[in-house]
Amino acid sequence: MSGEVIRCKAAVAWEAGKPLVIEEVEVAPPQKMEVRLKILFTSLCHTDVYFWEAKGQNPLFPRILGHEAGGIVESVGEGVTELQPGDKVLPVFTGECGECRHCKSEESNMCDLLRINTDRGTMINDGKTRFSKDGNPIYHFLGTSTFSEYTVVHSGCVAKINPDAPLDKVCVLSCGISTGMGATLNVAKPKKGMTVAVFGLGAVGLAAAEGARIAGASRIIGIDLNESRANEAKKFGVTEFVNPKDHDKPIQEVIVAMTDGGVDRSVECTGNVRAMISAFECVHDGWGVAVLVGVPSKDDEFKTLPINFLNERTLKGTFFGNYKPRTDIPGVVEKYMNKEIEVEKFITHHVGFSDINKAFDLMLKGESLRCIIQMDS
């Protein structure tokens, strides 16, 4: 089908908050520096739900959502040399052009050309969509749109992985799991025996806890308002659970009291600015490091006393766990293949493509971490 339009099934979001509809769509061939992928497995991330609900951002419909997935290259466009048909890959919501200052820096993964853009619904090359139905365009999402049997992605947003890797497992490494785990391992960098606090025990927070476990943390304190997450968190290394609702003083004060002056590292995964402040103020003076992962509302303000910085506490932010998509994600997959990390415990549900709306229901009810959607079911 190289060079030809492909007709396939896609789950189309026609309007905010309404169930996705399985439609037959046309997927145009890849253009310059693009690849067309056959998606085999995809999973639902909270970001998909957030933009489906269209709360707090510019709504763009009709749209094909989805950005955590695994598949194979069907065809490549002009100028693509590092990928070829048949390659097993993970599409990623952010990219790596390899040429800009960020890509050439060992310290950054925020590519000038391909970094995440939630408002863009077209391809960078020509400002047009590759999806259509009855001659009308359907917009892309995060440059990936994996809720479709076939999708077109910029080649810089595709990580070529081990051909033996099971896509129904490693597909979850293309977003949330890598984000949380990388925030701990690559940014917070706890040393063996240190104490770590993780704010928010959804999939990203549990991945951050998993990173702390891998690093050899002696205590991993999980903070969440949902009491039901306490037992589940133990599977990811959490040794103590704290619910802020059980205390009549700021949670940072509770944690400082629990840890003889504060934790060595903290990772915030909620996007709530009060939790961000607590995560910073609960780390120990002299060496404590707090890492912000959650995305706040655009008008939120972070307020703390300057003395907290002067007392040698460090505050950092991170994006996608500081992983470069094409350079680093294949290595994360190898860690799974070598049994250095586990992903199975993040996968709580499986559904067929025709039942994709069940995945949304499970996440909205707080019953799933990651739900795998099998495209050919």
mmCIF file of C-alpha atoms in Angstrom:
data_model
loop_
_atom_site.group_PDB
_atom_site.id
_atom_site.type_symbol
_atom_site.label_atom_id
_atom_site.label_comp_id
_atom_site.label_asym_id
_atom_site.label_seq_id
_atom_site.Cartn_x
_atom_site.Cartn_y
_atom_site.Cartn_z
ATOM 1 C CA MET A 1 0.000 0.000 0.000
ATOM 2 C CA SER A 2 3.059 2.258 -0.072
ATOM 3 C CA GLY A 3 2.167 5.546 -1.745
ATOM 4 C CA GLU A 4 -1.543 4.821 -1.669
ATOM 5 C CA VAL A 5 -4.388 5.918 0.603
ATOM 6 C CA ILE A 6 -5.318 3.292 3.186
ATOM 7 C CA ARG A 7 -8.877 2.878 4.410
ATOM 8 C CA CYS A 8 -9.078 1.596 7.948
ATOM 9 C CA LYS A 9 -10.965 1.820 11.211
ATOM 10 C CA ALA A 10 -10.367 4.647 13.651
ATOM 11 C CA ALA A 11 -12.027 5.769 16.866
ATOM 12 C CA VAL A 12 -13.053 9.348 16.135
ATOM 13 C CA ALA A 13 -13.851 11.933 18.808
ATOM 14 C CA TRP A 14 -16.499 14.049 17.089
ATOM 15 C CA GLU A 15 -17.186 16.332 20.039
ATOM 16 C CA ALA A 16 -16.092 16.919 23.610
ATOM 17 C CA GLY A 17 -17.076 14.305 26.148
ATOM 18 C CA LYS A 18 -19.118 12.183 23.742
ATOM 19 C CA PRO A 19 -18.289 8.496 23.163
ATOM 20 C CA LEU A 20 -15.761 7.810 20.421
ATOM 21 C CA VAL A 21 -17.222 6.407 17.214
ATOM 22 C CA ILE A 22 -15.530 3.652 15.199
ATOM 23 C CA GLU A 23 -15.448 4.988 11.641
ATOM 24 C CA GLU A 24 -13.839 4.027 8.357
ATOM 25 C CA VAL A 25 -11.316 6.758 7.565
ATOM 26 C CA GLU A 26 -8.779 7.421 4.844
ATOM 27 C CA VAL A 27 -5.117 7.644 5.838
ATOM 28 C CA ALA A 28 -2.924 9.388 3.270
ATOM 29 C CA PRO A 29 0.614 8.159 2.507
ATOM 30 C CA PRO A 30 3.503 9.676 4.464
ATOM 31 C CA GLN A 31 5.099 12.846 3.117
ATOM 32 C CA LYS A 32 8.638 14.146 3.583
ATOM 33 C CA MET A 33 10.210 12.917 6.877
ATOM 34 C CA GLU A 34 7.026 11.061 7.831
ATOM 35 C CA VAL A 35 6.212 7.392 8.375
ATOM 36 C CA ARG A 36 2.932 5.523 8.238
ATOM 37 C CA LEU A 37 2.493 3.023 11.055
ATOM 38 C CA LYS A 38 0.224 0.071 11.572
ATOM 39 C CA ILE A 39 -0.830 0.294 15.208
ATOM 40 C CA LEU A 40 -1.180 -3.096 16.896
ATOM 41 C CA PHE A 41 -1.703 -2.072 20.523
ATOM 42 C CA THR A 42 -2.496 1.248 22.151
ATOM 43 C CA SER A 43 -3.346 2.258 25.692
ATOM 44 C CA LEU A 44 -5.318 5.034 27.304
ATOM 45 C CA CYS A 45 -3.519 7.800 29.183
ATOM 46 C CA HIS A 46 -5.187 10.462 31.311
ATOM 47 C CA THR A 47 -3.987 13.086 28.807
ATOM 48 C CA ASP A 48 -6.263 11.528 26.194
ATOM 49 C CA VAL A 49 -9.207 11.839 28.565
ATOM 50 C CA TYR A 50 -8.308 15.433 29.436
ATOM 51 C CA PHE A 51 -8.338 16.560 25.809
ATOM 52 C CA TRP A 52 -11.407 14.461 25.013
ATOM 53 C CA GLU A 53 -13.235 16.330 27.782
ATOM 54 C CA ALA A 54 -11.814 19.598 26.354
ATOM 55 C CA LYS A 55 -11.495 21.208 29.768
ATOM 56 C CA GLY A 56 -9.076 24.085 30.062
ATOM 57 C CA GLN A 57 -7.784 24.099 26.472
ATOM 58 C CA ASN A 58 -8.830 24.949 22.966
ATOM 59 C CA PRO A 59 -11.209 22.225 21.731
ATOM 60 C CA LEU A 60 -10.342 20.747 18.354
ATOM 61 C CA PHE A 61 -12.746 18.254 16.776
ATOM 62 C CA PRO A 62 -13.199 15.901 14.992
ATOM 63 C CA ARG A 63 -9.982 14.360 16.211
ATOM 64 C CA ILE A 64 -8.299 10.979 16.552
ATOM 65 C CA LEU A 65 -6.805 10.772 20.031
ATOM 66 C CA GLY A 66 -4.254 8.318 21.412
ATOM 67 C CA HIS A 67 -0.500 8.570 21.996
ATOM 68 C CA GLU A 68 0.683 5.489 23.920
ATOM 69 C CA ALA A 69 1.107 2.685 21.432
ATOM 70 C CA GLY A 70 3.200 0.126 19.648
ATOM 71 C CA GLY A 71 3.195 -0.866 16.008
ATOM 72 C CA ILE A 72 5.198 -1.547 12.871
ATOM 73 C CA VAL A 73 6.301 0.733 10.053
ATOM 74 C CA GLU A 74 4.066 0.284 6.986
ATOM 75 C CA SER A 75 5.786 2.798 4.689
ATOM 76 C CA VAL A 76 8.173 5.757 4.851
ATOM 77 C CA GLY A 77 8.181 9.158 3.186
ATOM 78 C CA GLU A 78 10.902 11.060 1.394
ATOM 79 C CA GLY A 79 14.099 11.584 3.370
ATOM 80 C CA VAL A 80 13.475 8.894 5.997
ATOM 81 C CA THR A 81 16.603 6.734 6.266
ATOM 82 C CA GLU A 82 16.627 5.390 9.823
ATOM 83 C CA LEU A 83 13.336 3.496 9.557
ATOM 84 C CA GLN A 84 12.033 0.979 7.047
ATOM 85 C CA PRO A 85 8.863 -1.051 6.540
ATOM 86 C CA GLY A 86 8.567 -3.842 9.072
ATOM 87 C CA ASP A 87 10.455 -2.088 11.891
ATOM 88 C CA LYS A 88 8.873 -2.516 15.302
ATOM 89 C CA VAL A 89 8.381 0.932 16.853
ATOM 90 C CA LEU A 90 6.843 3.066 19.555
ATOM 91 C CA PRO A 91 5.373 6.402 18.437
ATOM 92 C CA VAL A 92 6.074 9.154 20.975
ATOM 93 C CA PHE A 93 4.129 12.367 21.649
ATOM 94 C CA THR A 94 7.314 14.419 21.560
ATOM 95 C CA GLY A 95 10.246 14.144 19.203
ATOM 96 C CA GLU A 96 13.936 14.368 18.487
ATOM 97 C CA CYS A 97 14.986 16.058 15.261
ATOM 98 C CA GLY A 98 18.661 15.499 16.060
ATOM 99 C CA GLU A 99 19.707 18.906 14.741
ATOM 100 C CA CYS A 100 18.543 21.624 17.171
ATOM 101 C CA ARG A 101 20.382 22.865 20.269
ATOM 102 C CA HIS A 102 18.168 20.807 22.557
ATOM 103 C CA CYS A 103 18.764 17.588 20.642
ATOM 104 C CA LYS A 104 22.504 18.194 20.579
ATOM 105 C CA SER A 105 22.550 18.908 24.324
ATOM 106 C CA GLU A 106 23.022 15.999 26.721
ATOM 107 C CA GLU A 107 20.924 17.906 29.254
ATOM 108 C CA SER A 108 17.691 18.442 27.313
ATOM 109 C CA ASN A 109 15.027 16.462 25.482
ATOM 110 C CA MET A 110 12.901 19.456 24.462
ATOM 111 C CA CYS A 111 13.384 19.446 20.690
ATOM 112 C CA ASP A 112 12.747 22.829 19.076
ATOM 113 C CA LEU A 113 10.977 21.280 16.093
ATOM 114 C CA LEU A 114 9.081 18.340 17.568
ATOM 115 C CA ARG A 115 8.380 19.059 21.228
ATOM 116 C CA ILE A 116 4.817 18.432 22.349
ATOM 117 C CA ASN A 117 2.183 20.744 20.884
ATOM 118 C CA THR A 118 -1.323 20.076 22.165
ATOM 119 C CA ASP A 119 -2.999 22.640 19.912
ATOM 120 C CA ARG A 120 -1.610 21.421 16.599
ATOM 121 C CA GLY A 121 -3.967 19.147 14.708
ATOM 122 C CA THR A 122 -2.026 18.897 11.446
ATOM 123 C CA MET A 123 1.354 17.678 10.244
ATOM 124 C CA ILE A 124 4.361 19.981 10.518
ATOM 125 C CA ASN A 125 5.468 19.396 6.922
ATOM 126 C CA ASP A 126 2.529 21.048 5.169
ATOM 127 C CA GLY A 127 -0.050 22.024 7.802
ATOM 128 C CA LYS A 128 -2.494 19.426 6.507
ATOM 129 C CA THR A 129 -4.028 16.326 8.050
ATOM 130 C CA ARG A 130 -3.335 12.796 6.843
ATOM 131 C CA PHE A 131 -6.750 11.637 8.087
ATOM 132 C CA SER A 132 -10.036 12.283 6.309
ATOM 133 C CA LYS A 133 -13.549 10.946 6.009
ATOM 134 C CA ASP A 134 -15.742 11.624 2.993
ATOM 135 C CA GLY A 135 -13.250 14.242 1.892
ATOM 136 C CA ASN A 136 -13.323 16.151 5.178
ATOM 137 C CA PRO A 137 -10.224 16.405 7.399
ATOM 138 C CA ILE A 138 -9.975 14.735 10.789
ATOM 139 C CA TYR A 139 -7.411 16.304 13.105
ATOM 140 C CA HIS A 140 -4.340 14.698 14.629
ATOM 141 C CA PHE A 141 -3.517 14.597 18.344
ATOM 142 C CA LEU A 142 0.005 15.075 19.770
ATOM 143 C CA GLY A 143 1.393 14.094 16.383
ATOM 144 C CA THR A 144 0.537 10.426 17.041
ATOM 145 C CA SER A 145 -3.244 9.696 16.870
ATOM 146 C CA THR A 146 -2.897 6.035 17.789
ATOM 147 C CA PHE A 147 -6.632 5.297 18.111
ATOM 148 C CA SER A 148 -6.489 4.321 14.447
ATOM 149 C CA GLU A 149 -5.403 1.098 12.754
ATOM 150 C CA TYR A 150 -2.978 3.212 10.692
ATOM 151 C CA THR A 151 -1.496 6.598 11.515
ATOM 152 C CA VAL A 152 1.096 8.982 10.073
ATOM 153 C CA VAL A 153 3.824 10.327 12.359
ATOM 154 C CA HIS A 154 6.922 12.480 11.911
ATOM 155 C CA SER A 155 9.919 10.156 11.782
ATOM 156 C CA GLY A 156 11.539 12.068 14.638
ATOM 157 C CA CYS A 157 8.698 10.951 16.903
ATOM 158 C CA VAL A 158 9.273 7.238 16.343
ATOM 159 C CA ALA A 159 11.515 5.036 18.491
ATOM 160 C CA LYS A 160 12.767 1.885 16.760
ATOM 161 C CA ILE A 161 12.871 -0.916 19.319
ATOM 162 C CA ASN A 162 13.995 -4.514 19.753
ATOM 163 C CA PRO A 163 12.091 -6.651 17.219
ATOM 164 C CA ASP A 164 11.495 -9.266 19.930
ATOM 165 C CA ALA A 165 9.823 -6.820 22.347
ATOM 166 C CA PRO A 166 6.135 -7.621 23.035
ATOM 167 C CA LEU A 167 4.186 -4.580 21.872
ATOM 168 C CA ASP A 168 1.218 -5.369 24.128
ATOM 169 C CA LYS A 169 3.537 -4.727 27.086
ATOM 170 C CA VAL A 170 6.132 -2.164 26.028
ATOM 171 C CA CYS A 171 3.602 0.169 24.389
ATOM 172 C CA VAL A 172 3.033 1.713 27.837
ATOM 173 C CA LEU A 173 6.664 2.863 27.892
ATOM 174 C CA SER A 174 5.969 5.514 25.251
ATOM 175 C CA CYS A 175 4.464 7.998 27.728
ATOM 176 C CA GLY A 176 3.416 7.751 31.378
ATOM 177 C CA ILE A 177 5.615 4.979 32.729
ATOM 178 C CA SER A 178 8.787 6.463 31.263
ATOM 179 C CA THR A 179 7.735 9.924 32.445
ATOM 180 C CA GLY A 180 7.401 8.871 36.080
ATOM 181 C CA MET A 181 10.287 6.452 36.230
ATOM 182 C CA GLY A 182 12.596 8.862 34.419
ATOM 183 C CA ALA A 183 11.657 11.710 36.757
ATOM 184 C CA THR A 184 13.071 9.662 39.621
ATOM 185 C CA LEU A 185 16.016 7.934 37.965
ATOM 186 C CA ASN A 186 17.163 10.732 35.639
ATOM 187 C CA VAL A 187 16.246 13.893 37.553
ATOM 188 C CA ALA A 188 15.754 13.250 41.269
ATOM 189 C CA LYS A 189 18.545 10.637 41.192
ATOM 190 C CA PRO A 190 18.127 9.173 44.687
ATOM 191 C CA LYS A 191 21.072 7.225 46.036
ATOM 192 C CA LYS A 192 20.726 3.833 47.640
ATOM 193 C CA GLY A 193 19.263 4.128 51.130
ATOM 194 C CA MET A 194 17.662 7.542 50.626
ATOM 195 C CA THR A 195 14.047 8.400 51.476
ATOM 196 C CA VAL A 196 11.684 9.396 48.665
ATOM 197 C CA ALA A 197 8.188 10.919 48.770
ATOM 198 C CA VAL A 198 5.862 10.535 45.779
ATOM 199 C CA PHE A 199 2.824 12.816 45.505
ATOM 200 C CA GLY A 200 -0.011 11.250 43.511
ATOM 201 C CA LEU A 201 -0.265 7.494 43.007
ATOM 202 C CA GLY A 202 -1.762 7.241 39.558
ATOM 203 C CA ALA A 203 0.203 5.462 36.848
ATOM 204 C CA VAL A 204 2.865 8.185 36.586
ATOM 205 C CA GLY A 205 3.302 8.415 40.355
ATOM 206 C CA LEU A 206 3.555 4.649 40.718
ATOM 207 C CA ALA A 207 6.173 4.679 37.965
ATOM 208 C CA ALA A 208 8.076 7.295 39.984
ATOM 209 C CA ALA A 209 7.838 4.997 43.009
ATOM 210 C CA GLU A 210 9.071 2.113 40.863
ATOM 211 C CA GLY A 211 12.058 4.248 39.923
ATOM 212 C CA ALA A 212 12.784 4.872 43.597
ATOM 213 C CA ARG A 213 12.553 1.131 44.263
ATOM 214 C CA ILE A 214 14.990 0.403 41.435
ATOM 215 C CA ALA A 215 17.367 3.041 42.833
ATOM 216 C CA GLY A 216 17.359 1.305 46.225
ATOM 217 C CA ALA A 217 15.445 3.853 48.304
ATOM 218 C CA SER A 218 15.038 2.713 51.910
ATOM 219 C CA ARG A 219 11.679 4.414 52.406
ATOM 220 C CA ILE A 220 9.178 5.371 49.739
ATOM 221 C CA ILE A 221 6.318 7.445 51.094
ATOM 222 C CA GLY A 222 3.256 7.633 48.876
ATOM 223 C CA ILE A 223 0.861 10.568 49.288
ATOM 224 C CA ASP A 224 -2.637 10.430 47.819
ATOM 225 C CA LEU A 225 -6.185 11.483 48.666
ATOM 226 C CA ASN A 226 -7.543 8.145 47.452
ATOM 227 C CA GLU A 227 -7.264 5.613 50.274
ATOM 228 C CA SER A 228 -7.939 2.718 47.914
ATOM 229 C CA ARG A 229 -4.541 3.223 46.272
ATOM 230 C CA ALA A 230 -2.618 2.298 49.418
ATOM 231 C CA ASN A 231 -2.490 -1.470 48.858
ATOM 232 C CA GLU A 232 -1.838 -1.228 45.122
ATOM 233 C CA ALA A 233 1.094 1.099 45.780
ATOM 234 C CA LYS A 234 2.928 -1.591 47.752
ATOM 235 C CA LYS A 235 3.516 -3.495 44.507
ATOM 236 C CA PHE A 236 5.582 -0.538 43.302
ATOM 237 C CA GLY A 237 7.784 -0.255 46.355
ATOM 238 C CA VAL A 238 5.764 2.211 48.452
ATOM 239 C CA THR A 239 6.557 1.463 52.091
ATOM 240 C CA GLU A 240 4.269 4.022 53.752
ATOM 241 C CA PHE A 241 1.015 5.634 52.664
ATOM 242 C CA VAL A 242 -0.148 9.063 53.812
ATOM 243 C CA ASN A 243 -3.550 10.588 53.126
ATOM 244 C CA PRO A 244 -3.516 14.381 53.656
ATOM 245 C CA LYS A 245 -7.190 14.208 54.676
ATOM 246 C CA ASP A 246 -6.151 12.279 57.799
ATOM 247 C CA HIS A 247 -4.144 15.210 59.151
ATOM 248 C CA ASP A 248 -5.020 18.662 60.419
ATOM 249 C CA LYS A 249 -1.763 20.314 59.380
ATOM 250 C CA PRO A 250 -0.013 20.786 56.030
ATOM 251 C CA ILE A 251 1.189 17.479 54.625
ATOM 252 C CA GLN A 252 4.741 18.775 54.245
ATOM 253 C CA GLU A 253 4.888 19.237 58.011
ATOM 254 C CA VAL A 254 3.644 15.685 58.509
ATOM 255 C CA ILE A 255 6.346 14.286 56.244
ATOM 256 C CA VAL A 256 9.096 16.391 57.832
ATOM 257 C CA ALA A 257 8.070 15.019 61.227
ATOM 258 C CA MET A 258 8.033 11.445 59.872
ATOM 259 C CA THR A 259 11.522 11.712 58.408
ATOM 260 C CA ASP A 260 13.580 13.654 60.939
ATOM 261 C CA GLY A 261 13.701 16.878 58.958
ATOM 262 C CA GLY A 262 12.458 15.899 55.517
ATOM 263 C CA VAL A 263 12.878 13.392 52.723
ATOM 264 C CA ASP A 264 15.956 13.275 50.543
ATOM 265 C CA ARG A 265 13.971 13.381 47.314
ATOM 266 C CA SER A 266 10.364 14.049 46.340
ATOM 267 C CA VAL A 267 8.515 13.634 43.048
ATOM 268 C CA GLU A 268 5.204 15.419 42.428
ATOM 269 C CA CYS A 269 2.850 13.748 39.930
ATOM 270 C CA THR A 270 -0.539 15.419 40.425
ATOM 271 C CA GLY A 271 -0.368 18.808 38.715
ATOM 272 C CA ASN A 272 -1.971 20.358 41.801
ATOM 273 C CA VAL A 273 0.031 23.445 42.721
ATOM 274 C CA ARG A 274 -0.543 22.920 46.458
ATOM 275 C CA ALA A 275 0.941 19.443 46.127
ATOM 276 C CA MET A 276 3.870 20.958 44.240
ATOM 277 C CA ILE A 277 4.575 23.365 47.079
ATOM 278 C CA SER A 278 4.259 20.542 49.615
ATOM 279 C CA ALA A 279 6.646 18.366 47.608
ATOM 280 C CA PHE A 280 9.251 21.125 47.688
ATOM 281 C CA GLU A 281 8.802 22.085 51.306
ATOM 282 C CA CYS A 282 8.990 18.482 52.546
ATOM 283 C CA VAL A 283 12.538 17.843 51.327
ATOM 284 C CA HIS A 284 15.453 18.086 53.747
ATOM 285 C CA ASP A 285 17.505 21.258 53.871
ATOM 286 C CA GLY A 286 21.108 20.982 52.713
ATOM 287 C CA TRP A 287 20.552 18.330 50.043
ATOM 288 C CA GLY A 288 16.857 17.767 49.371
ATOM 289 C CA VAL A 289 15.667 17.731 45.757
ATOM 290 C CA ALA A 290 12.041 18.046 44.633
ATOM 291 C CA VAL A 291 11.005 17.223 41.053
ATOM 292 C CA LEU A 292 7.778 18.472 39.473
ATOM 293 C CA VAL A 293 6.155 16.181 36.901
ATOM 294 C CA GLY A 294 2.433 17.033 36.985
ATOM 295 C CA VAL A 295 1.137 19.739 34.650
ATOM 296 C CA PRO A 296 -0.606 22.598 36.510
ATOM 297 C CA SER A 297 -3.269 24.938 35.204
ATOM 298 C CA LYS A 298 -1.684 27.661 33.102
ATOM 299 C CA ASP A 299 -2.502 30.433 35.595
ATOM 300 C CA ASP A 300 -1.331 28.631 38.747
ATOM 301 C CA GLU A 301 1.384 30.316 40.797
ATOM 302 C CA PHE A 302 3.997 28.532 42.869
ATOM 303 C CA LYS A 303 4.582 30.360 46.142
ATOM 304 C CA THR A 304 7.144 29.513 48.775
ATOM 305 C CA LEU A 305 9.563 31.418 51.004
ATOM 306 C CA PRO A 306 12.945 32.246 49.395
ATOM 307 C CA ILE A 307 14.666 30.962 52.523
ATOM 308 C CA ASN A 308 13.669 27.452 51.441
ATOM 309 C CA PHE A 309 16.029 27.808 48.487
ATOM 310 C CA LEU A 310 18.730 29.550 50.484
ATOM 311 C CA ASN A 311 18.696 26.615 52.885
ATOM 312 C CA GLU A 312 19.926 24.491 49.980
ATOM 313 C CA ARG A 313 16.784 22.791 48.794
ATOM 314 C CA THR A 314 16.593 22.253 45.043
ATOM 315 C CA LEU A 315 13.485 22.428 42.849
ATOM 316 C CA LYS A 316 13.522 20.874 39.386
ATOM 317 C CA GLY A 317 11.046 20.294 36.592
ATOM 318 C CA THR A 318 11.053 17.496 34.070
ATOM 319 C CA PHE A 319 9.457 16.616 30.763
ATOM 320 C CA PHE A 320 9.005 12.979 29.695
ATOM 321 C CA GLY A 321 11.414 11.895 32.413
ATOM 322 C CA ASN A 322 14.264 13.646 30.567
ATOM 323 C CA TYR A 323 14.327 10.810 28.023
ATOM 324 C CA LYS A 324 15.176 11.620 24.412
ATOM 325 C CA PRO A 325 12.567 9.665 22.431
ATOM 326 C CA ARG A 326 14.653 8.115 19.659
ATOM 327 C CA THR A 327 17.929 7.888 21.579
ATOM 328 C CA ASP A 328 16.779 6.694 25.012
ATOM 329 C CA ILE A 329 13.430 4.874 24.734
ATOM 330 C CA PRO A 330 14.914 1.854 22.921
ATOM 331 C CA GLY A 331 17.189 1.465 25.961
ATOM 332 C CA VAL A 332 14.220 1.598 28.321
ATOM 333 C CA VAL A 333 12.638 -1.214 26.316
ATOM 334 C CA GLU A 334 15.888 -3.180 26.682
ATOM 335 C CA LYS A 335 15.676 -2.785 30.461
ATOM 336 C CA TYR A 336 12.273 -4.454 30.269
ATOM 337 C CA MET A 337 13.643 -7.215 28.038
ATOM 338 C CA ASN A 338 16.445 -7.781 30.569
ATOM 339 C CA LYS A 339 13.902 -7.940 33.410
ATOM 340 C CA GLU A 340 15.353 -4.826 35.055
ATOM 341 C CA ILE A 341 11.940 -3.139 35.057
ATOM 342 C CA GLU A 342 8.407 -4.498 35.180
ATOM 343 C CA VAL A 343 5.526 -3.122 33.160
ATOM 344 C CA GLU A 344 2.941 -5.882 33.609
ATOM 345 C CA LYS A 345 1.848 -4.571 37.000
ATOM 346 C CA PHE A 346 0.856 -1.259 35.414
ATOM 347 C CA ILE A 347 -1.515 -3.026 32.999
ATOM 348 C CA THR A 348 -4.811 -3.611 34.786
ATOM 349 C CA HIS A 349 -7.261 -4.123 31.903
ATOM 350 C CA HIS A 350 -7.517 -5.232 28.275
ATOM 351 C CA VAL A 351 -10.264 -4.394 25.756
ATOM 352 C CA GLY A 352 -10.787 -4.829 22.040
ATOM 353 C CA PHE A 353 -10.757 -1.814 19.738
ATOM 354 C CA SER A 354 -14.537 -1.883 19.348
ATOM 355 C CA ASP A 355 -14.838 -1.498 23.135
ATOM 356 C CA ILE A 356 -12.472 1.468 23.406
ATOM 357 C CA ASN A 357 -15.076 3.517 25.270
ATOM 358 C CA LYS A 358 -14.875 0.983 28.129
ATOM 359 C CA ALA A 359 -11.278 2.084 28.638
ATOM 360 C CA PHE A 360 -12.494 5.656 29.131
ATOM 361 C CA ASP A 361 -15.143 4.493 31.602
ATOM 362 C CA LEU A 362 -12.566 2.543 33.634
ATOM 363 C CA MET A 363 -10.210 5.518 33.854
ATOM 364 C CA LEU A 364 -12.986 7.967 34.729
ATOM 365 C CA LYS A 365 -14.035 5.653 37.567
ATOM 366 C CA GLY A 366 -10.451 5.428 38.789
ATOM 367 C CA GLU A 367 -10.426 1.663 38.306
ATOM 368 C CA SER A 368 -7.547 1.309 35.845
ATOM 369 C CA LEU A 369 -3.897 2.262 35.657
ATOM 370 C CA ARG A 370 -3.350 1.266 32.049
ATOM 371 C CA CYS A 371 -5.901 -0.386 29.784
ATOM 372 C CA ILE A 372 -4.436 -2.062 26.688
ATOM 373 C CA ILE A 373 -6.538 -1.739 23.544
ATOM 374 C CA GLN A 374 -5.940 -4.448 20.946
ATOM 375 C CA MET A 375 -6.475 -3.006 17.498
ATOM 376 C CA ASP A 376 -7.150 -6.170 15.508
ATOM 377 C CA SER A 377 -9.628 -7.758 17.921
#
